[in-house]
Amino acid sequence: MTDAERFSLVMGLMPMGFDGARDPRVPSDARPSAGYVPGVPRLGIPALRETDGSLGITNPSGFRAGDTATALPAGLALGATFNPKLARETGVILGREARAKGFNVLLGGGMNLARDPRNGRNFEYLSEDPLLSAVLASEQVIGTQAQGVISTIKHFSLNANETNRHRLDAIIDPTAHRESDLLAFQMALERSEPGAVMSAYNKVNGVHASGNDLLLNGVLKGDWGYRGWVMSDWGAVHGWRDALHGLDQESGSQLDERIWFDQPLKEAYAQGQFPKSRLSDMVRRILRSIYAVGLDQPPPQPAIDTAQHHAAALEVARQGIVLLKNEGMLPIAAGKQRIAVIGGQAHLGVLAGGGSSMVTPPGGFAATVPLGGEGNMAAVRNMSFLPSSPLAELRKLLPDASFSYNPGASPAEAAALARRSDLAIVFGVRHESEEFDSPDMSLPFGQDALIEAVAAANPNTLVVLETGNPIAMPWHSKVKAIVEAWFPGQAGGQAIAEILTGKVNPSGRLPMTFPANAAQTPRPELPGFGTPYGAPVTAHYREGAEVGYRWYAKTGAKPLYAFGHGLSYTKFAYRDFTVSGGEAPTASFTVQNVGGRSGADVPQVYLTEAAGEKRARLLGFEHVELRPGEARRITMTIDPRLLSRFDAKAGRWRLSKGTYRLAVGKNAGDLAITADLKLAPRLLGR
Ligand code: BGC
């Protein structure tokens, strides 16, 4: 390769019109999308044609007229399925649709740990737990890359809040970082070898993630021996020196203050400040992934079975919806009755999350409410609904009931309707997106007052939430049932109706703890709340590795709903819990459906005590489908790192000698059956 060819591979562009004009460096055959890196035709090196994202193939700003894609449920909905098979299936769908549209790099694999219930992007991520996030993200990556499409995992690391994300300094104890977000990335990388890792916008302990020598050269490439390439997030590069600190490619470079990996990097090279060996290393990493995933010899264009992809989106929604509370109200029985459906645009569709992951669904959006005011960033605040109406689907499943819809703008008017109905279903929605966090945990637009008024008018009130985070529920004790549907994707309305009517038995489990209030979380105040756009912000992740349920185990605070919680229309019981030690410890138990209906359970195994210290860690989980009376013996192999601490001095995981208490249960707050394991001390890998 010539140096010019080498340099051409390390800088990506956004192949979209800026201020109406197309960047002349982008060839006309590059379809508008998130990213483009020219290939080297002389050597048969293909161009990198990059598309978002984790929830479906996006069409940013609608530049590709009429191009729609399967809009999958939120990452948290996938997280709530606790089902690796579905993660693999969605990865396959993403890979096939990407390729059918001419893309060969998927900017997928969003897997930051959900640390803060106000983070605008949690809906794109999978969970608050390293193991669950790693298992699901890696299954997606494997599914995508098997289609001849490179997948990223992102955003490395600690992009846990969106407020002024470009200038946010994420402060964390480095050892705790290893035991939380970094462990999640490490396990995902080992399992799936994604072709690229996307670095985050934020700083980590004072240094921007995209030029963070400790994280990129030290941990990712050094300790873990990662062989793919590190691409920056869009507009996340702060100087050509980032290349010395481990960044291999500048993405969406028009968004940076300067195109650092063009002239400035070439000048540094000419002056001997940027060594050729490093340039070669950057290029070798990119090429390695291109050939490892087979981008040079793409399989034939796949025919897209849109009906099958829709069915997969439906299945994720079905398994991802979580029944939080049910005081005998659900499932809704068939028969003659008056049902009030209130709010959330439930007559039109279901809410989708905003930002770069937003997918234009087949047929286009059912409605878009411009909430963003003025300015460049107004569009990310648009509240868009996918055309799958819960009301229409309920009508189909309950043909003898009579339905009335009220938009819910006036609590008094909605309450009047509820009063003359047999039961009321209120839809509570909260728009969330990249670029901003919610100021608090509440439902916006007076929806709390709406729910209070409806519940006061009719004791048979149930609430369906379409949110990208846990929310506060001041009306919690006043309603009979609560369902968390997340942003449930293009078949979400159908899935909600099936769960409410009992056509589908709910099996979703919370991938995030639902706090009782913000005061019991590690950060009662949102970091940087109220600072002007672009102001520096510091976020102290003082919980360290004790994210989510681990924090509640440590502090003893009782959340509203524990991580892993979710009800069913049947009942499950566990027995005969045994554990064994050795190189790869295992835990076994029997799960039985002791209720009257078929259904799926997600038994979970946790560490609760380690060598005399209280420590909560999810060690294993399984999604099991069981008929009434059916029992199954399950054995889980435990990753010994989850029983260990990272020893920063030794640079290795250290398993201490002692007794380890393990438990099997329904969720992180319900762990009655325990067993003890004695382990010998051991130094593990990096
Ligand atoms: C997001 C990335 C995304 C990129 C390209 C950024 O704003 O943080 O997740 O892949 O845009 O659209």
XYZ file of C-alpha atoms and ligand atoms in Angstrom:
698
model
C 0.000 0.000 0.000
C 1.100 3.539 -0.583
C 0.959 5.950 2.312
C -1.863 7.794 0.564
C -3.835 4.549 0.488
C -3.075 3.910 4.138
C -4.202 7.371 5.161
C -7.411 7.019 3.168
C -8.512 4.120 5.397
C -8.165 5.883 8.721
C -10.627 8.698 8.087
C -14.384 8.287 7.742
C -16.912 10.755 6.379
C -20.630 11.236 6.758
C -22.042 10.604 3.292
C -24.901 13.023 3.769
C -25.678 16.530 2.673
C -24.438 19.214 5.021
C -26.276 22.490 4.641
C -27.800 21.013 1.534
C -24.457 20.211 -0.144
C -22.932 16.774 -0.486
C -19.321 16.400 0.569
C -17.345 16.221 -2.700
C -15.041 13.581 -1.184
C -17.932 11.145 -0.982
C -18.446 9.258 -4.262
C -21.892 9.271 -5.788
C -22.393 5.541 -5.214
C -22.185 6.004 -1.416
C -25.732 5.958 -0.147
C -26.564 8.524 2.525
C -26.003 6.956 5.945
C -23.951 7.479 9.075
C -20.513 6.724 7.683
C -18.315 6.005 4.692
C -14.643 5.132 4.310
C -13.341 4.793 0.738
C -11.807 1.469 -0.229
C -8.705 0.865 -2.316
C -10.000 -0.533 -5.614
C -6.445 -1.159 -6.895
C -6.034 -3.749 -4.111
C -9.599 -4.996 -3.989
C -10.177 -3.424 -0.581
C -13.881 -2.621 -0.293
C -15.207 0.700 0.938
C -16.686 0.647 4.433
C -20.355 1.548 4.192
C -21.540 2.136 7.713
C -25.052 2.279 9.063
C -26.674 2.590 12.462
C -27.727 0.797 14.460
C -28.658 -1.474 17.279
C -32.445 -1.371 16.817
C -32.724 -1.574 13.045
C -31.159 -0.090 9.912
C -31.618 3.646 10.118
C -32.301 6.215 7.428
C -30.926 9.401 8.963
C -32.970 12.504 8.153
C -34.836 10.377 5.599
C -32.096 11.039 3.004
C -32.823 7.696 1.328
C -36.332 8.499 0.194
C -38.834 5.797 1.061
C -36.265 3.431 2.575
C -37.681 1.753 5.666
C -36.483 -1.122 7.847
C -37.630 -3.446 10.585
C -37.928 -1.350 13.750
C -36.970 -3.659 16.605
C -37.918 -3.078 20.245
C -35.579 -1.114 22.508
C -32.375 -2.695 23.745
C -33.884 -2.790 27.225
C -36.769 -4.867 25.850
C -34.256 -7.335 24.446
C -32.485 -7.192 27.799
C -35.772 -8.011 29.521
C -36.154 -11.200 27.488
C -32.986 -12.590 29.106
C -33.019 -14.687 25.949
C -29.745 -15.070 24.017
C -31.551 -16.836 21.145
C -33.590 -13.730 20.423
C -30.458 -11.596 20.589
C -28.829 -13.827 17.965
C -31.942 -13.630 15.793
C -32.034 -9.837 15.927
C -28.315 -9.775 15.069
C -29.039 -11.856 11.975
C -31.877 -9.524 10.975
C -29.686 -6.447 11.409
C -26.921 -8.032 9.328
C -29.246 -9.137 6.535
C -31.086 -5.842 6.271
C -27.801 -3.913 6.397
C -26.410 -5.930 3.522
C -29.585 -5.813 1.484
C -29.348 -2.021 1.677
C -25.710 -2.030 0.603
C -24.015 -1.590 3.993
C -21.182 -3.708 5.334
C -20.560 -2.181 8.778
C -23.252 -2.078 11.444
C -22.779 0.547 14.147
C -24.537 -1.759 16.569
C -23.743 -3.449 19.825
C -24.735 -0.574 22.147
C -23.919 -2.039 25.538
C -23.025 0.631 28.071
C -24.252 -0.376 31.498
C -27.425 1.445 32.520
C -26.170 3.292 35.595
C -28.578 6.181 35.781
C -32.370 5.988 35.357
C -32.322 9.401 33.687
C -29.814 8.535 30.970
C -31.403 9.425 27.630
C -29.810 6.451 25.914
C -30.497 3.561 28.259
C -33.242 2.361 25.925
C -30.550 1.562 23.323
C -28.528 -0.446 25.813
C -29.248 -3.836 27.296
C -29.066 -3.799 31.067
C -27.307 -2.693 34.219
C -25.473 -6.018 34.532
C -22.147 -6.942 32.878
C -22.983 -10.614 32.260
C -26.464 -10.069 30.836
C -25.247 -7.205 28.635
C -22.238 -9.164 27.397
C -24.190 -12.311 26.588
C -26.872 -10.468 24.624
C -24.520 -8.044 22.847
C -22.189 -10.848 21.783
C -25.061 -12.940 20.432
C -26.151 -9.963 18.337
C -22.638 -9.401 17.041
C -22.257 -13.090 16.119
C -25.603 -13.000 14.274
C -24.654 -9.874 12.345
C -21.103 -10.845 11.448
C -22.282 -14.248 10.169
C -24.031 -12.234 7.426
C -20.731 -10.809 6.225
C -21.286 -7.481 7.982
C -18.858 -6.110 10.567
C -20.494 -5.130 13.840
C -19.143 -2.665 16.356
C -19.724 -2.739 20.056
C -20.031 0.678 21.659
C -19.490 3.144 23.346
C -16.151 2.329 24.970
C -16.504 3.247 27.799
C -18.731 4.748 30.494
C -21.032 6.752 28.203
C -23.606 6.508 30.967
C -25.121 10.000 30.770
C -25.945 12.187 27.777
C -25.897 15.623 29.413
C -23.134 17.578 27.638
C -21.668 14.227 26.675
C -18.830 15.738 24.630
C -17.509 17.464 27.718
C -18.663 15.069 30.387
C -15.902 13.679 32.569
C -16.897 10.254 33.889
C -15.048 9.682 37.124
C -14.695 6.123 38.354
C -12.293 4.063 40.398
C -10.264 2.228 37.701
C -10.520 -1.121 39.487
C -14.273 -0.786 39.842
C -14.409 0.089 36.137
C -12.708 -3.238 35.378
C -15.348 -5.056 37.422
C -18.298 -3.386 35.696
C -18.446 -1.705 32.282
C -15.038 -2.953 31.209
C -15.846 -6.511 32.252
C -19.014 -6.306 30.147
C -16.995 -5.233 27.095
C -14.307 -7.820 27.826
C -16.770 -10.709 27.988
C -18.576 -9.530 24.852
C -15.298 -9.254 22.934
C -14.174 -12.726 23.979
C -17.454 -14.264 22.933
C -17.965 -12.555 19.591
C -14.844 -10.794 18.240
C -16.611 -7.729 16.842
C -14.633 -6.198 13.978
C -14.577 -2.768 15.591
C -15.051 -1.052 18.916
C -16.526 2.448 18.922
C -15.058 4.810 21.483
C -17.273 7.039 23.585
C -17.782 10.817 23.519
C -17.102 11.387 27.208
C -13.873 11.591 29.123
C -12.961 8.803 31.522
C -11.058 10.044 34.553
C -10.048 13.257 32.836
C -9.083 11.935 29.383
C -11.414 11.708 26.374
C -12.299 8.082 25.659
C -11.279 8.409 22.005
C -7.725 9.302 22.945
C -7.495 7.411 26.203
C -4.177 5.586 26.186
C -4.955 3.674 29.379
C -8.226 2.329 28.047
C -7.362 1.786 24.383
C -3.703 0.776 24.389
C -3.562 -0.379 27.983
C -6.721 -2.374 28.568
C -8.388 -3.084 25.218
C -5.389 -3.824 23.010
C -2.845 -4.585 25.708
C -4.464 -6.622 28.450
C -7.204 -8.113 26.305
C -5.231 -8.445 23.061
C -8.074 -7.024 20.949
C -7.188 -7.444 17.280
C -9.890 -5.360 15.557
C -9.918 -1.581 15.181
C -11.117 1.290 17.325
C -13.298 3.793 15.482
C -14.295 7.033 17.133
C -17.834 8.117 17.759
C -19.041 10.858 15.418
C -17.386 14.118 16.423
C -15.440 12.586 19.302
C -11.853 13.165 18.134
C -9.872 15.961 19.747
C -6.507 15.894 18.010
C -4.243 13.845 15.734
C -2.468 12.524 18.847
C -5.509 10.354 19.552
C -3.896 8.057 16.964
C -0.915 7.638 19.286
C -3.239 6.822 22.140
C -4.976 3.921 20.474
C -7.627 5.366 18.134
C -7.411 3.716 14.703
C -10.016 5.605 12.716
C -11.733 8.985 12.856
C -15.443 8.624 12.045
C -17.910 11.215 10.763
C -14.934 13.507 10.609
C -16.837 16.544 9.305
C -18.243 16.791 12.831
C -14.840 17.276 14.445
C -13.379 20.714 14.962
C -10.782 19.760 12.310
C -10.425 16.595 10.263
C -7.583 15.458 12.488
C -6.714 12.223 10.727
C -6.270 14.019 7.395
C -3.859 16.986 7.087
C -2.820 17.235 10.761
C -1.975 13.516 10.980
C -0.153 13.608 7.632
C 1.905 16.580 8.805
C 2.790 14.829 12.057
C 3.880 11.848 9.962
C 6.025 14.013 7.693
C 7.666 15.569 10.754
C 8.367 12.183 12.317
C 5.999 12.686 15.264
C 3.655 9.950 14.113
C 5.534 6.733 13.315
C 4.911 4.625 10.261
C 4.644 1.522 12.447
C 1.580 3.001 14.101
C -0.015 3.965 10.781
C 0.544 0.399 9.581
C -0.939 -0.978 12.784
C -4.094 1.121 12.342
C -4.510 -0.041 8.770
C -3.695 -3.665 9.572
C -6.401 -3.736 12.217
C -9.018 -2.380 9.800
C -7.973 -4.801 7.066
C -7.876 -7.701 9.489
C -11.527 -7.202 10.384
C -12.497 -6.677 6.744
C -11.027 -10.085 5.857
C -11.995 -11.860 9.071
C -15.652 -11.027 8.499
C -15.393 -11.506 4.740
C -16.293 -8.045 3.457
C -14.108 -8.641 0.421
C -16.270 -11.534 -0.748
C -19.783 -10.667 0.290
C -22.283 -13.500 0.021
C -25.090 -12.936 -2.502
C -27.593 -10.206 -1.636
C -30.103 -11.682 0.791
C -33.780 -11.586 -0.049
C -35.463 -9.915 2.900
C -38.398 -11.741 4.406
C -40.089 -8.725 5.937
C -42.874 -10.838 7.430
C -40.357 -13.019 9.257
C -38.467 -9.951 10.522
C -41.736 -8.437 11.716
C -42.484 -11.711 13.528
C -39.087 -11.530 15.253
C -39.749 -7.931 16.327
C -43.082 -9.147 17.717
C -41.458 -12.015 19.609
C -38.867 -9.730 21.239
C -41.664 -7.401 22.333
C -43.740 -10.290 23.682
C -40.854 -11.668 25.701
C -39.535 -8.236 26.696
C -42.709 -6.730 28.156
C -42.555 -6.915 31.958
C -45.631 -7.394 34.126
C -44.637 -5.388 37.199
C -47.784 -5.579 39.284
C -51.031 -7.528 39.014
C -53.703 -7.484 41.685
C -55.990 -9.920 39.947
C -56.791 -7.566 37.090
C -54.878 -9.277 34.305
C -55.370 -10.994 31.994
C -58.446 -9.076 30.834
C -61.217 -11.622 30.316
C -63.094 -11.803 27.031
C -66.715 -10.753 27.200
C -69.026 -7.796 27.147
C -67.512 -4.864 28.996
C -66.767 -1.173 28.590
C -63.040 -0.467 28.357
C -61.571 3.034 28.494
C -58.212 3.415 26.772
C -56.504 6.647 27.738
C -53.452 8.562 26.579
C -50.082 7.733 25.037
C -51.411 8.060 21.453
C -52.493 4.418 21.904
C -54.985 4.864 19.058
C -52.064 5.510 16.683
C -49.112 3.434 17.768
C -46.269 2.921 20.205
C -43.455 5.267 21.138
C -39.938 4.889 19.714
C -36.701 6.221 21.205
C -34.993 9.133 19.475
C -31.533 9.853 18.084
C -29.192 7.998 15.755
C -30.779 4.616 16.521
C -34.261 5.639 15.390
C -35.560 3.452 12.572
C -38.135 4.504 9.979
C -40.629 1.624 10.072
C -42.444 0.111 7.074
C -45.193 2.562 6.173
C -43.450 5.405 7.996
C -44.188 6.817 11.439
C -47.750 6.934 12.690
C -47.141 10.387 14.165
C -44.296 12.705 15.022
C -44.773 15.359 17.672
C -42.185 18.140 17.410
C -41.176 18.804 21.002
C -37.718 20.184 20.371
C -38.263 23.896 19.955
C -35.664 25.663 17.824
C -32.134 24.963 16.732
C -30.029 22.196 15.229
C -30.754 19.679 17.908
C -34.528 20.175 17.849
C -35.101 17.030 15.799
C -33.715 14.632 18.432
C -36.523 15.753 20.686
C -39.169 14.723 18.180
C -41.482 12.200 19.712
C -42.212 9.550 17.078
C -44.726 6.722 17.176
C -44.478 3.468 15.246
C -47.699 2.376 13.530
C -48.776 -0.481 15.802
C -51.798 0.702 17.735
C -52.452 -1.033 21.065
C -56.063 0.140 20.907
C -56.650 -1.406 17.475
C -54.988 -4.647 18.586
C -57.064 -4.798 21.780
C -60.210 -4.373 19.700
C -59.181 -7.404 17.616
C -58.551 -9.603 20.663
C -61.605 -8.503 22.651
C -64.332 -8.340 19.977
C -67.215 -8.320 22.482
C -65.906 -5.392 24.523
C -66.773 -1.812 23.666
C -63.822 0.566 23.629
C -63.649 4.321 24.057
C -60.457 6.293 23.613
C -59.557 9.519 25.359
C -56.254 11.267 24.557
C -55.646 12.033 28.223
C -54.891 15.720 27.838
C -57.492 16.568 30.491
C -57.431 14.428 33.659
C -61.027 15.418 34.470
C -62.319 14.405 31.059
C -60.402 11.093 31.142
C -61.692 10.403 34.667
C -65.263 10.980 33.493
C -64.786 8.331 30.817
C -63.154 5.952 33.330
C -66.101 6.408 35.710
C -68.592 5.142 33.153
C -66.329 2.223 32.089
C -65.768 -1.217 33.608
C -62.029 -0.835 33.426
C -59.492 1.765 32.375
C -56.114 1.321 30.689
C -53.846 4.351 30.855
C -50.804 4.528 28.569
C -47.901 6.455 30.081
C -45.155 7.547 27.676
C -41.839 9.304 28.073
C -39.766 10.320 25.090
C -36.055 9.661 25.524
C -33.166 10.172 23.180
C -29.502 10.543 22.597
C -28.177 14.059 23.415
C -30.239 14.659 26.540
C -31.087 13.082 29.866
C -34.392 13.315 31.674
C -34.125 15.810 34.544
C -35.782 13.386 36.957
C -37.649 10.084 37.002
C -41.141 11.412 36.451
C -43.548 10.920 33.575
C -43.842 14.243 31.691
C -46.912 16.227 30.526
C -48.936 15.806 33.711
C -49.388 12.087 33.135
C -49.027 11.374 36.874
C -52.026 13.604 37.539
C -53.885 11.869 34.713
C -53.253 8.409 36.198
C -54.239 9.617 39.695
C -57.508 11.050 38.378
C -58.391 7.927 36.395
C -57.516 5.590 39.285
C -59.637 7.686 41.643
C -62.568 7.448 39.218
C -62.299 3.697 38.622
C -60.570 1.172 40.917
C -60.043 -1.156 37.943
C -57.247 0.880 36.443
C -54.111 -0.500 34.872
C -51.107 1.380 33.523
C -49.023 0.458 30.492
C -45.676 2.264 30.345
C -43.726 2.977 27.173
C -40.503 4.383 28.582
C -36.792 3.946 28.054
C -36.025 3.860 31.760
C -37.500 3.114 35.152
C -39.829 5.918 36.181
C -41.269 7.172 39.429
C -44.801 5.942 40.184
C -46.424 8.152 42.813
C -49.744 6.443 41.900
C -48.292 2.968 42.343
C -50.556 1.759 45.160
C -53.682 3.164 43.520
C -53.664 1.105 40.331
C -54.282 -2.629 40.094
C -51.776 -3.565 37.432
C -48.650 -2.083 35.844
C -46.975 -3.243 32.645
C -43.594 -1.961 31.382
C -43.575 -2.236 27.591
C -40.419 -0.096 26.946
C -40.265 1.168 23.364
C -41.701 -2.073 21.977
C -40.920 -1.728 18.260
C -43.009 -2.031 15.134
C -45.202 -4.867 16.459
C -45.404 -3.416 19.950
C -49.131 -2.683 19.934
C -49.905 -6.302 19.157
C -47.531 -7.591 21.846
C -49.085 -5.293 24.466
C -52.603 -6.441 23.560
C -51.558 -10.100 23.667
C -50.049 -9.706 27.130
C -53.038 -7.764 28.505
C -55.527 -10.327 27.228
C -53.465 -13.356 28.216
C -52.949 -14.607 24.676
C -49.281 -14.442 25.660
C -48.101 -15.240 29.160
C -45.667 -12.483 30.227
C -42.082 -13.580 30.851
C -40.056 -10.344 30.698
C -37.777 -9.589 33.639
C -36.384 -6.174 34.558
C -32.904 -5.592 33.133
C -32.693 -2.484 35.345
C -33.669 -1.946 38.954
C -36.703 0.329 39.365
C -35.697 2.666 42.217
C -38.325 3.846 44.676
C -36.975 7.370 44.134
C -33.859 9.140 42.882
C -32.654 9.710 46.465
C -31.789 6.041 46.887
C -29.754 5.911 43.662
C -26.020 6.688 43.670
C -26.696 10.180 42.244
C -29.834 11.830 43.589
C -29.119 14.778 41.242
C -28.540 14.438 37.519
C -24.883 15.310 36.810
C -24.694 18.650 35.036
C -28.417 19.295 35.232
C -29.214 22.781 33.994
C -25.742 23.559 32.624
C -25.767 25.266 29.225
C -25.108 23.190 26.116
C -21.392 22.495 25.763
C -20.473 23.245 29.384
C -18.034 20.899 31.113
C -19.754 18.395 33.386
C -18.378 15.916 35.904
C -20.234 12.711 36.671
C -18.988 10.800 39.681
C -19.844 7.133 39.272
C -19.253 6.624 42.950
C -21.137 3.334 42.931
C -18.095 2.008 41.080
C -18.720 -1.646 40.236
C -21.804 -1.760 42.437
C -24.170 -0.804 39.605
C -27.933 -1.296 39.829
C -28.990 -4.243 42.010
C -25.456 -4.430 43.404
C -25.917 -0.931 44.837
C -29.171 -1.888 46.547
C -27.575 -5.019 48.007
C -24.742 -2.858 49.313
C -26.812 -0.014 50.736
C -29.729 -2.151 51.912
C -32.189 0.294 50.313
C -35.358 -1.331 48.997
C -36.130 -0.433 45.403
C -39.644 -0.314 43.996
C -38.900 -3.332 41.788
C -35.731 -5.373 41.892
C -33.546 -6.216 38.926
C -34.864 -9.459 37.427
C -38.414 -8.899 38.661
C -41.335 -9.816 36.431
C -44.655 -11.580 37.003
C -46.332 -14.354 35.055
C -49.857 -15.752 34.754
C -48.469 -19.035 36.077
C -46.170 -19.881 39.017
C -42.688 -21.361 39.171
C -40.817 -23.048 41.999
C -37.142 -23.934 42.474
C -35.585 -26.825 44.399
C -32.472 -28.988 44.816
C -29.970 -26.164 44.487
C -26.404 -27.504 44.423
C -23.059 -25.903 43.645
C -19.617 -27.263 42.780
C -16.165 -25.700 42.698
C -13.010 -26.319 40.665
C -11.678 -24.489 37.584
C -15.180 -23.762 36.330
C -17.678 -23.656 39.203
C -21.248 -24.689 38.456
C -24.684 -24.203 39.974
C -27.610 -26.576 39.400
C -31.269 -26.499 40.376
C -34.651 -27.741 39.288
C -37.301 -25.316 38.092
C -40.928 -26.374 37.843
C -44.060 -24.746 36.520
C -46.396 -25.216 39.494
C -49.226 -23.101 38.081
C -51.980 -23.838 35.642
C -50.656 -22.315 32.407
C -47.722 -22.769 30.059
C -45.198 -20.016 30.390
C -41.562 -19.018 30.419
C -39.512 -18.352 33.518
C -36.099 -16.773 33.957
C -34.463 -18.332 37.016
C -31.403 -16.363 38.101
C -28.334 -17.401 40.080
C -26.500 -14.769 42.130
C -23.475 -14.486 44.327
C -24.518 -12.909 47.622
C -21.391 -13.332 49.764
C -17.751 -13.784 48.803
C -15.089 -14.849 51.291
C -16.783 -13.141 54.205
C -17.835 -10.038 52.260
C -21.361 -9.148 51.110
C -21.235 -8.951 47.314
C -24.067 -9.182 44.771
C -23.283 -10.511 41.288
C -25.540 -12.103 38.689
C -23.773 -15.376 37.826
C -26.193 -16.978 35.404
C -29.737 -16.974 34.038
C -31.838 -19.005 31.676
C -35.042 -18.436 29.742
C -37.035 -21.691 30.150
C -40.422 -22.528 28.647
C -42.437 -24.947 30.782
C -45.879 -26.550 30.495
C -48.001 -26.814 33.659
C -46.369 -29.324 35.994
C -43.242 -29.630 33.839
C -39.872 -29.517 35.622
C -36.349 -29.074 34.272
C -32.908 -29.487 35.791
C -30.610 -26.624 34.836
C -26.847 -26.390 35.250
C -24.967 -23.137 34.785
C -21.221 -22.736 34.437
C -19.954 -19.691 36.275
C -17.322 -17.307 34.958
C -14.835 -17.224 37.862
C -14.225 -13.497 37.265
C -17.713 -12.889 38.617
C -16.590 -14.427 41.905
C -13.313 -12.473 41.923
C -11.993 -8.971 42.325
C -9.669 -7.299 39.894
C -6.279 -6.935 41.533
C -4.893 -3.726 40.043
C -1.359 -4.315 41.331
C -1.112 -7.787 39.834
C -3.083 -6.658 36.761
C -5.135 -9.850 37.082
C -8.352 -11.170 38.523
C -7.863 -12.647 41.968
C -10.109 -15.275 43.487
C -9.735 -15.269 47.251
C -9.806 -18.367 49.363
C -13.041 -18.782 51.274
C -16.693 -19.583 51.296
C -18.940 -18.226 48.578
C -22.673 -18.070 49.071
C -24.751 -18.527 45.938
C -28.506 -18.236 45.611
C -31.157 -19.066 43.052
C -34.262 -16.960 42.860
C -36.828 -15.011 40.904
C -34.962 -11.710 41.043
C -32.137 -9.902 42.822
C -34.416 -9.166 45.765
C -35.890 -12.652 46.179
C -33.112 -15.120 46.877
C -34.330 -17.570 49.483
C -32.555 -20.742 48.329
C -28.817 -20.654 48.961
C -25.832 -22.991 48.834
C -22.208 -22.516 49.884
C -19.115 -23.153 47.852
C -15.547 -23.388 49.197
C -12.915 -22.125 46.786
C -9.133 -22.226 46.793
C -7.243 -18.991 46.033
C -6.369 -18.455 42.397
C -4.852 -15.787 40.179
C -6.815 -15.624 36.912
C -6.050 -13.847 33.631
C -6.157 -10.179 32.752
C -23.841 8.021 18.242
C -23.372 6.675 17.744
C -23.759 6.504 16.296
C -23.144 7.646 15.509
C -23.403 7.565 14.014
C -23.433 9.159 17.331
O -24.117 10.312 17.660
O -23.351 8.248 19.540
O -23.941 5.648 18.533
O -23.334 5.258 15.816
O -23.694 8.862 15.991
O -24.696 7.896 13.700
